[in-house]
Amino acid sequence: MKIVDVLCTPGRSGFFFDDQKAIKAGAVSDGSTYLGDPVTDGFKSIRLPGESISVLFVLEDGQVAHGDCAAVQYSGASGRDPLFLAADYISVIEKVVKPMMVGREITTFREMAAELDSIVIDGQLLHTAVRYGITQAALDAVAKSQHKLMAQVIAEEYGTIISNATIPLFTQSGDARITHADKMILKSVDVLPHALFNNIEKAGKKGEKLLEYVLWLRNRIYQVRVDDTYKPIIHLDVYGMLGEIFGEDYNALVEYLAKLEEKALPFKVRIEGPVDVGSLAGQIAAMKRIREIQDQKGVNVELVADEWCNTLQDVKDFTDNKAGHMAQVKTPDLGGINNSIEAILYCKENGMGAYLGGTCNETDRSAQICAHIAMATSPVQMLAKPGMGMDEGYMIAYNEMRRILALKDVVGKQPKKKAKAE
């Protein structure tokens, strides 16, 4: 089957683009926006509405394969590609990708994704957001050409087995870390609440506000849960704030982690991005050292690598150096979704927890496709996305996984031929 046309349309993503440097520097929150001037290139204000591009591959039998280009909330930070605006990149897709794909015979996902993910213009790869969306469309095209689920295509091409249960979902609250926590607990979410501790004001100058929140959350789980057996994992993203508080005194930082662990008992704790030292090599060294001290002191808080873990090679480097206990595979940052698949498999093969993450600033479509990746590769957890409202992202990811479970043994099977009458 061939691709006969490629269409693009601009869209909205599930959240905003935020200037992380300005926020870390103390930009004041004002309702749904921030006061102050942006500092990251491309930002006209600290907060901008999120954008996406839907890429549509029209197949010769009339079916349409669909992927969405999207970039992370904190674009342009920690070594990531610059701010992604639809108007800047639709023309790139139409001039470069469309001529490659129109008239193209659909082959395998791995072949097509490798080709799309390696397009170079003026010595540079396409923006990660573009590669993310066009490889989603390629996966959907292969699945539609074979009348299979996308998860089935991934499992067959990478030699995996589709999970027989939904993958644990991690929901994020945004700044509504109190009210949204209740919604998560009521819905028995597996991993919660993210909580967005992205500046010192929220975490406390000595981390005291974060400790208070963990104790409150621990008690709130008991108060609100509808199932007495419900035992979620507490996963908090601190955006390097522990490094701001403790500097390079990693012994003191680990002692603080021990306090967090104690406050949360009996619930397990994960801390994402405990430090941000400003470079890839430095971040790996810091995360490696903190984990070593934890091992020496018997502190069981799991560290999640996020900042500076932006590419497939980055994920491998964090894994090989045991720089943390889990790596976030931040899907839009890795470009082609083939890289996210390979990153998860590499983590699993080399003793690193694999977290299929992403951003609140994605779309319903990219979240659905990530659900297929998750079901085909079985990471430790998947981010419920997009948005910060919790309910919508959780619904999209959970329901897509449930559909995969219902269909995986039905769709794509060759019908039995009827015996000829004698």
PDB file of C-alpha atoms in Angstrom, residues 173-373:
ATOM      1  CA  SER A 173      -1.342  17.873  39.288  1.00  0.00           C
ATOM      2  CA  GLY A 174       0.303  21.077  38.179  1.00  0.00           C
ATOM      3  CA  ASP A 175       0.101  23.670  40.919  1.00  0.00           C
ATOM      4  CA  ALA A 176      -3.245  22.220  42.060  1.00  0.00           C
ATOM      5  CA  ARG A 177      -1.308  19.734  44.163  1.00  0.00           C
ATOM      6  CA  ILE A 178      -3.969  19.667  46.888  1.00  0.00           C
ATOM      7  CA  THR A 179      -7.261  19.440  44.999  1.00  0.00           C
ATOM      8  CA  HIS A 180      -5.941  17.241  42.209  1.00  0.00           C
ATOM      9  CA  ALA A 181      -4.389  14.823  44.697  1.00  0.00           C
ATOM     10  CA  ASP A 182      -7.888  14.007  45.920  1.00  0.00           C
ATOM     11  CA  LYS A 183      -9.018  13.226  42.362  1.00  0.00           C
ATOM     12  CA  MET A 184      -6.041  10.920  41.886  1.00  0.00           C
ATOM     13  CA  ILE A 185      -6.662   9.080  45.136  1.00  0.00           C
ATOM     14  CA  LEU A 186     -10.385   8.683  44.430  1.00  0.00           C
ATOM     15  CA  LYS A 187      -9.547   7.148  41.041  1.00  0.00           C
ATOM     16  CA  SER A 188      -6.875   4.875  42.568  1.00  0.00           C
ATOM     17  CA  VAL A 189      -4.148   6.208  40.292  1.00  0.00           C
ATOM     18  CA  ASP A 190      -1.011   4.031  40.395  1.00  0.00           C
ATOM     19  CA  VAL A 191       1.597   6.809  40.716  1.00  0.00           C
ATOM     20  CA  LEU A 192       0.948  10.369  41.920  1.00  0.00           C
ATOM     21  CA  PRO A 193       1.002  13.424  42.035  1.00  0.00           C
ATOM     22  CA  HIS A 194       4.062  15.054  40.324  1.00  0.00           C
ATOM     23  CA  ALA A 195       3.160  18.258  42.243  1.00  0.00           C
ATOM     24  CA  LEU A 196       5.339  20.765  40.342  1.00  0.00           C
ATOM     25  CA  PHE A 197       7.819  21.887  42.994  1.00  0.00           C
ATOM     26  CA  ASN A 198       9.659  24.047  40.478  1.00  0.00           C
ATOM     27  CA  ASN A 199      10.955  26.874  42.662  1.00  0.00           C
ATOM     28  CA  ILE A 200      12.241  27.485  46.177  1.00  0.00           C
ATOM     29  CA  GLU A 201       9.084  29.284  47.238  1.00  0.00           C
ATOM     30  CA  LYS A 202       7.104  26.079  46.711  1.00  0.00           C
ATOM     31  CA  ALA A 203       9.695  23.673  48.167  1.00  0.00           C
ATOM     32  CA  GLY A 204      10.779  25.885  51.073  1.00  0.00           C
ATOM     33  CA  LYS A 205      14.228  27.351  51.693  1.00  0.00           C
ATOM     34  CA  LYS A 206      15.249  24.207  53.563  1.00  0.00           C
ATOM     35  CA  GLY A 207      12.803  21.894  51.810  1.00  0.00           C
ATOM     36  CA  GLU A 208      10.380  22.152  54.718  1.00  0.00           C
ATOM     37  CA  LYS A 209       7.321  22.781  52.524  1.00  0.00           C
ATOM     38  CA  LEU A 210       8.035  19.689  50.476  1.00  0.00           C
ATOM     39  CA  LEU A 211       8.314  17.605  53.661  1.00  0.00           C
ATOM     40  CA  GLU A 212       5.023  19.023  54.907  1.00  0.00           C
ATOM     41  CA  TYR A 213       3.336  18.194  51.636  1.00  0.00           C
ATOM     42  CA  VAL A 214       4.568  14.584  51.640  1.00  0.00           C
ATOM     43  CA  LEU A 215       3.235  14.054  55.151  1.00  0.00           C
ATOM     44  CA  TRP A 216      -0.070  15.671  54.201  1.00  0.00           C
ATOM     45  CA  LEU A 217      -0.329  13.478  51.072  1.00  0.00           C
ATOM     46  CA  ARG A 218       0.469  10.330  53.017  1.00  0.00           C
ATOM     47  CA  ASN A 219      -2.333  11.074  55.482  1.00  0.00           C
ATOM     48  CA  ARG A 220      -4.699  12.183  52.730  1.00  0.00           C
ATOM     49  CA  ILE A 221      -4.372   8.849  50.953  1.00  0.00           C
ATOM     50  CA  TYR A 222      -5.710   7.136  54.059  1.00  0.00           C
ATOM     51  CA  GLN A 223      -8.539   9.653  54.410  1.00  0.00           C
ATOM     52  CA  VAL A 224      -9.779   9.662  50.821  1.00  0.00           C
ATOM     53  CA  ARG A 225      -9.066   6.237  49.315  1.00  0.00           C
ATOM     54  CA  VAL A 226     -12.110   4.092  48.568  1.00  0.00           C
ATOM     55  CA  ASP A 227     -10.154   0.836  48.600  1.00  0.00           C
ATOM     56  CA  ASP A 228      -8.236  -0.061  51.760  1.00  0.00           C
ATOM     57  CA  THR A 229      -5.676  -1.973  49.690  1.00  0.00           C
ATOM     58  CA  TYR A 230      -4.817   1.067  47.538  1.00  0.00           C
ATOM     59  CA  LYS A 231      -1.098   1.785  47.887  1.00  0.00           C
ATOM     60  CA  PRO A 232       0.168   4.264  45.277  1.00  0.00           C
ATOM     61  CA  ILE A 233       3.743   5.337  44.660  1.00  0.00           C
ATOM     62  CA  ILE A 234       4.467   8.976  45.537  1.00  0.00           C
ATOM     63  CA  HIS A 235       6.421  10.534  42.667  1.00  0.00           C
ATOM     64  CA  LEU A 236       7.475  14.173  43.035  1.00  0.00           C
ATOM     65  CA  ASP A 237       9.211  16.351  40.447  1.00  0.00           C
ATOM     66  CA  VAL A 238      11.427  18.946  42.162  1.00  0.00           C
ATOM     67  CA  TYR A 239      13.130  20.512  39.107  1.00  0.00           C
ATOM     68  CA  GLY A 240      16.591  20.588  40.687  1.00  0.00           C
ATOM     69  CA  MET A 241      15.407  22.366  43.836  1.00  0.00           C
ATOM     70  CA  LEU A 242      17.269  20.003  46.185  1.00  0.00           C
ATOM     71  CA  GLY A 243      20.452  21.067  44.442  1.00  0.00           C
ATOM     72  CA  GLU A 244      19.467  24.695  45.021  1.00  0.00           C
ATOM     73  CA  ILE A 245      18.969  23.960  48.723  1.00  0.00           C
ATOM     74  CA  PHE A 246      21.947  21.696  49.449  1.00  0.00           C
ATOM     75  CA  GLY A 247      24.392  22.648  46.705  1.00  0.00           C
ATOM     76  CA  GLU A 248      27.008  19.933  46.234  1.00  0.00           C
ATOM     77  CA  ASP A 249      26.596  18.622  49.791  1.00  0.00           C
ATOM     78  CA  TYR A 250      25.127  15.361  48.586  1.00  0.00           C
ATOM     79  CA  ASN A 251      25.402  13.736  51.998  1.00  0.00           C
ATOM     80  CA  ALA A 252      23.017  16.373  53.358  1.00  0.00           C
ATOM     81  CA  LEU A 253      20.783  15.908  50.338  1.00  0.00           C
ATOM     82  CA  VAL A 254      20.579  12.156  50.967  1.00  0.00           C
ATOM     83  CA  GLU A 255      19.799  12.766  54.622  1.00  0.00           C
ATOM     84  CA  TYR A 256      16.919  14.916  53.435  1.00  0.00           C
ATOM     85  CA  LEU A 257      15.754  12.101  51.125  1.00  0.00           C
ATOM     86  CA  ALA A 258      15.694   9.838  54.170  1.00  0.00           C
ATOM     87  CA  LYS A 259      13.335  12.296  55.869  1.00  0.00           C
ATOM     88  CA  LEU A 260      11.061  12.267  52.827  1.00  0.00           C
ATOM     89  CA  GLU A 261      11.076   8.478  52.868  1.00  0.00           C
ATOM     90  CA  GLU A 262      10.126   8.446  56.545  1.00  0.00           C
ATOM     91  CA  LYS A 263       7.304  10.979  56.094  1.00  0.00           C
ATOM     92  CA  ALA A 264       5.789   8.926  53.257  1.00  0.00           C
ATOM     93  CA  LEU A 265       5.839   5.502  54.898  1.00  0.00           C
ATOM     94  CA  PRO A 266       4.422   3.012  54.057  1.00  0.00           C
ATOM     95  CA  PHE A 267       4.286   4.495  50.562  1.00  0.00           C
ATOM     96  CA  LYS A 268       7.270   4.338  48.233  1.00  0.00           C
ATOM     97  CA  VAL A 269       8.800   7.639  47.062  1.00  0.00           C
ATOM     98  CA  ARG A 270      10.337   8.700  43.759  1.00  0.00           C
ATOM     99  CA  ILE A 271      12.067  12.056  43.319  1.00  0.00           C
ATOM    100  CA  GLU A 272      12.440  13.328  39.769  1.00  0.00           C
ATOM    101  CA  GLY A 273      15.226  15.782  38.960  1.00  0.00           C
ATOM    102  CA  PRO A 274      16.700  16.253  42.453  1.00  0.00           C
ATOM    103  CA  VAL A 275      19.474  18.448  41.042  1.00  0.00           C
ATOM    104  CA  ASP A 276      20.182  20.309  37.810  1.00  0.00           C
ATOM    105  CA  VAL A 277      23.875  21.119  37.511  1.00  0.00           C
ATOM    106  CA  GLY A 278      23.651  22.651  34.059  1.00  0.00           C
ATOM    107  CA  SER A 279      25.337  20.080  31.810  1.00  0.00           C
ATOM    108  CA  LEU A 280      24.925  16.500  30.679  1.00  0.00           C
ATOM    109  CA  ALA A 281      28.248  15.230  32.054  1.00  0.00           C
ATOM    110  CA  GLY A 282      27.747  17.068  35.329  1.00  0.00           C
ATOM    111  CA  GLN A 283      24.206  15.787  35.715  1.00  0.00           C
ATOM    112  CA  ILE A 284      25.264  12.180  35.176  1.00  0.00           C
ATOM    113  CA  ALA A 285      28.099  12.535  37.701  1.00  0.00           C
ATOM    114  CA  ALA A 286      25.796  14.137  40.289  1.00  0.00           C
ATOM    115  CA  MET A 287      23.006  11.576  39.932  1.00  0.00           C
ATOM    116  CA  LYS A 288      25.538   8.743  40.065  1.00  0.00           C
ATOM    117  CA  ARG A 289      27.114  10.117  43.251  1.00  0.00           C
ATOM    118  CA  ILE A 290      23.791  10.701  45.008  1.00  0.00           C
ATOM    119  CA  ARG A 291      22.723   7.138  44.238  1.00  0.00           C
ATOM    120  CA  GLU A 292      26.034   5.807  45.589  1.00  0.00           C
ATOM    121  CA  ILE A 293      25.549   7.684  48.860  1.00  0.00           C
ATOM    122  CA  GLN A 294      21.977   6.415  49.075  1.00  0.00           C
ATOM    123  CA  ASP A 295      23.203   2.858  48.684  1.00  0.00           C
ATOM    124  CA  GLN A 296      25.748   3.387  51.449  1.00  0.00           C
ATOM    125  CA  LYS A 297      23.160   4.856  53.811  1.00  0.00           C
ATOM    126  CA  GLY A 298      20.300   2.529  52.898  1.00  0.00           C
ATOM    127  CA  VAL A 299      17.981   5.277  51.653  1.00  0.00           C
ATOM    128  CA  ASN A 300      15.414   3.758  49.302  1.00  0.00           C
ATOM    129  CA  VAL A 301      13.966   6.822  47.583  1.00  0.00           C
ATOM    130  CA  GLU A 302      14.175   6.234  43.836  1.00  0.00           C
ATOM    131  CA  LEU A 303      15.834   8.981  41.810  1.00  0.00           C
ATOM    132  CA  VAL A 304      14.406   9.725  38.370  1.00  0.00           C
ATOM    133  CA  ALA A 305      16.663  11.218  35.693  1.00  0.00           C
ATOM    134  CA  ASP A 306      14.915  13.951  33.727  1.00  0.00           C
ATOM    135  CA  GLU A 307      16.915  17.139  33.124  1.00  0.00           C
ATOM    136  CA  TRP A 308      19.655  16.633  30.502  1.00  0.00           C
ATOM    137  CA  CYS A 309      18.307  13.155  29.715  1.00  0.00           C
ATOM    138  CA  ASN A 310      17.028  14.254  26.329  1.00  0.00           C
ATOM    139  CA  THR A 311      18.134  11.750  23.677  1.00  0.00           C
ATOM    140  CA  LEU A 312      18.410   8.002  23.206  1.00  0.00           C
ATOM    141  CA  GLN A 313      22.144   8.254  23.818  1.00  0.00           C
ATOM    142  CA  ASP A 314      21.530  10.302  26.969  1.00  0.00           C
ATOM    143  CA  VAL A 315      19.226   7.591  28.307  1.00  0.00           C
ATOM    144  CA  LYS A 316      21.919   5.010  27.590  1.00  0.00           C
ATOM    145  CA  ASP A 317      24.579   7.124  29.304  1.00  0.00           C
ATOM    146  CA  PHE A 318      22.477   7.639  32.448  1.00  0.00           C
ATOM    147  CA  THR A 319      21.717   3.911  32.464  1.00  0.00           C
ATOM    148  CA  ASP A 320      25.306   2.771  31.951  1.00  0.00           C
ATOM    149  CA  ASN A 321      26.527   5.049  34.750  1.00  0.00           C
ATOM    150  CA  LYS A 322      23.737   4.082  37.160  1.00  0.00           C
ATOM    151  CA  ALA A 323      22.929   7.773  37.379  1.00  0.00           C
ATOM    152  CA  GLY A 324      19.677   7.410  39.265  1.00  0.00           C
ATOM    153  CA  HIS A 325      17.272   4.501  39.522  1.00  0.00           C
ATOM    154  CA  MET A 326      14.906   5.368  36.687  1.00  0.00           C
ATOM    155  CA  ALA A 327      15.201   7.318  33.446  1.00  0.00           C
ATOM    156  CA  GLN A 328      12.364   9.369  32.063  1.00  0.00           C
ATOM    157  CA  VAL A 329      12.015   8.668  28.356  1.00  0.00           C
ATOM    158  CA  LYS A 330      10.682  12.157  27.599  1.00  0.00           C
ATOM    159  CA  THR A 331       9.097  11.226  24.310  1.00  0.00           C
ATOM    160  CA  PRO A 332       9.013  14.560  22.408  1.00  0.00           C
ATOM    161  CA  ASP A 333      12.651  15.237  23.320  1.00  0.00           C
ATOM    162  CA  LEU A 334      13.825  11.959  21.771  1.00  0.00           C
ATOM    163  CA  GLY A 335      12.475  12.853  18.342  1.00  0.00           C
ATOM    164  CA  GLY A 336      11.287   9.765  16.483  1.00  0.00           C
ATOM    165  CA  ILE A 337       9.175   7.402  18.569  1.00  0.00           C
ATOM    166  CA  ASN A 338      11.522   4.618  17.457  1.00  0.00           C
ATOM    167  CA  ASN A 339      14.047   6.199  19.836  1.00  0.00           C
ATOM    168  CA  SER A 340      11.588   6.051  22.734  1.00  0.00           C
ATOM    169  CA  ILE A 341      10.943   2.368  22.046  1.00  0.00           C
ATOM    170  CA  GLU A 342      14.650   1.592  21.936  1.00  0.00           C
ATOM    171  CA  ALA A 343      15.290   3.641  25.094  1.00  0.00           C
ATOM    172  CA  ILE A 344      12.736   1.668  27.089  1.00  0.00           C
ATOM    173  CA  LEU A 345      14.148  -1.636  25.904  1.00  0.00           C
ATOM    174  CA  TYR A 346      17.716  -0.524  26.701  1.00  0.00           C
ATOM    175  CA  CYS A 347      16.762   0.465  30.244  1.00  0.00           C
ATOM    176  CA  LYS A 348      15.032  -2.853  30.828  1.00  0.00           C
ATOM    177  CA  GLU A 349      17.970  -4.829  29.499  1.00  0.00           C
ATOM    178  CA  ASN A 350      20.467  -2.934  31.663  1.00  0.00           C
ATOM    179  CA  GLY A 351      18.870  -2.678  35.084  1.00  0.00           C
ATOM    180  CA  MET A 352      17.412   0.844  34.876  1.00  0.00           C
ATOM    181  CA  GLY A 353      13.780   1.634  35.531  1.00  0.00           C
ATOM    182  CA  ALA A 354      12.090   2.854  32.354  1.00  0.00           C
ATOM    183  CA  TYR A 355       9.531   5.631  32.695  1.00  0.00           C
ATOM    184  CA  LEU A 356       7.689   6.399  29.458  1.00  0.00           C
ATOM    185  CA  GLY A 357       7.157  10.070  30.096  1.00  0.00           C
ATOM    186  CA  GLY A 358       6.604  13.107  27.949  1.00  0.00           C
ATOM    187  CA  THR A 359       4.891  16.357  28.785  1.00  0.00           C
ATOM    188  CA  CYS A 360       1.591  17.930  29.723  1.00  0.00           C
ATOM    189  CA  ASN A 361       2.028  19.905  26.506  1.00  0.00           C
ATOM    190  CA  GLU A 362       1.322  16.988  24.144  1.00  0.00           C
ATOM    191  CA  THR A 363      -1.968  16.062  22.446  1.00  0.00           C
ATOM    192  CA  ASP A 364      -4.602  13.371  22.718  1.00  0.00           C
ATOM    193  CA  ARG A 365      -3.136  11.682  19.651  1.00  0.00           C
ATOM    194  CA  SER A 366       0.449  11.502  20.862  1.00  0.00           C
ATOM    195  CA  ALA A 367      -0.824  10.185  24.208  1.00  0.00           C
ATOM    196  CA  GLN A 368      -2.782   7.426  22.486  1.00  0.00           C
ATOM    197  CA  ILE A 369       0.229   6.377  20.443  1.00  0.00           C
ATOM    198  CA  CYS A 370       2.402   6.381  23.569  1.00  0.00           C
ATOM    199  CA  ALA A 371      -0.142   4.042  25.159  1.00  0.00           C
ATOM    200  CA  HIS A 372       0.558   1.589  22.323  1.00  0.00           C
ATOM    201  CA  ILE A 373       4.300   1.961  22.922  1.00  0.00           C
TER     202      ILE A 373
END
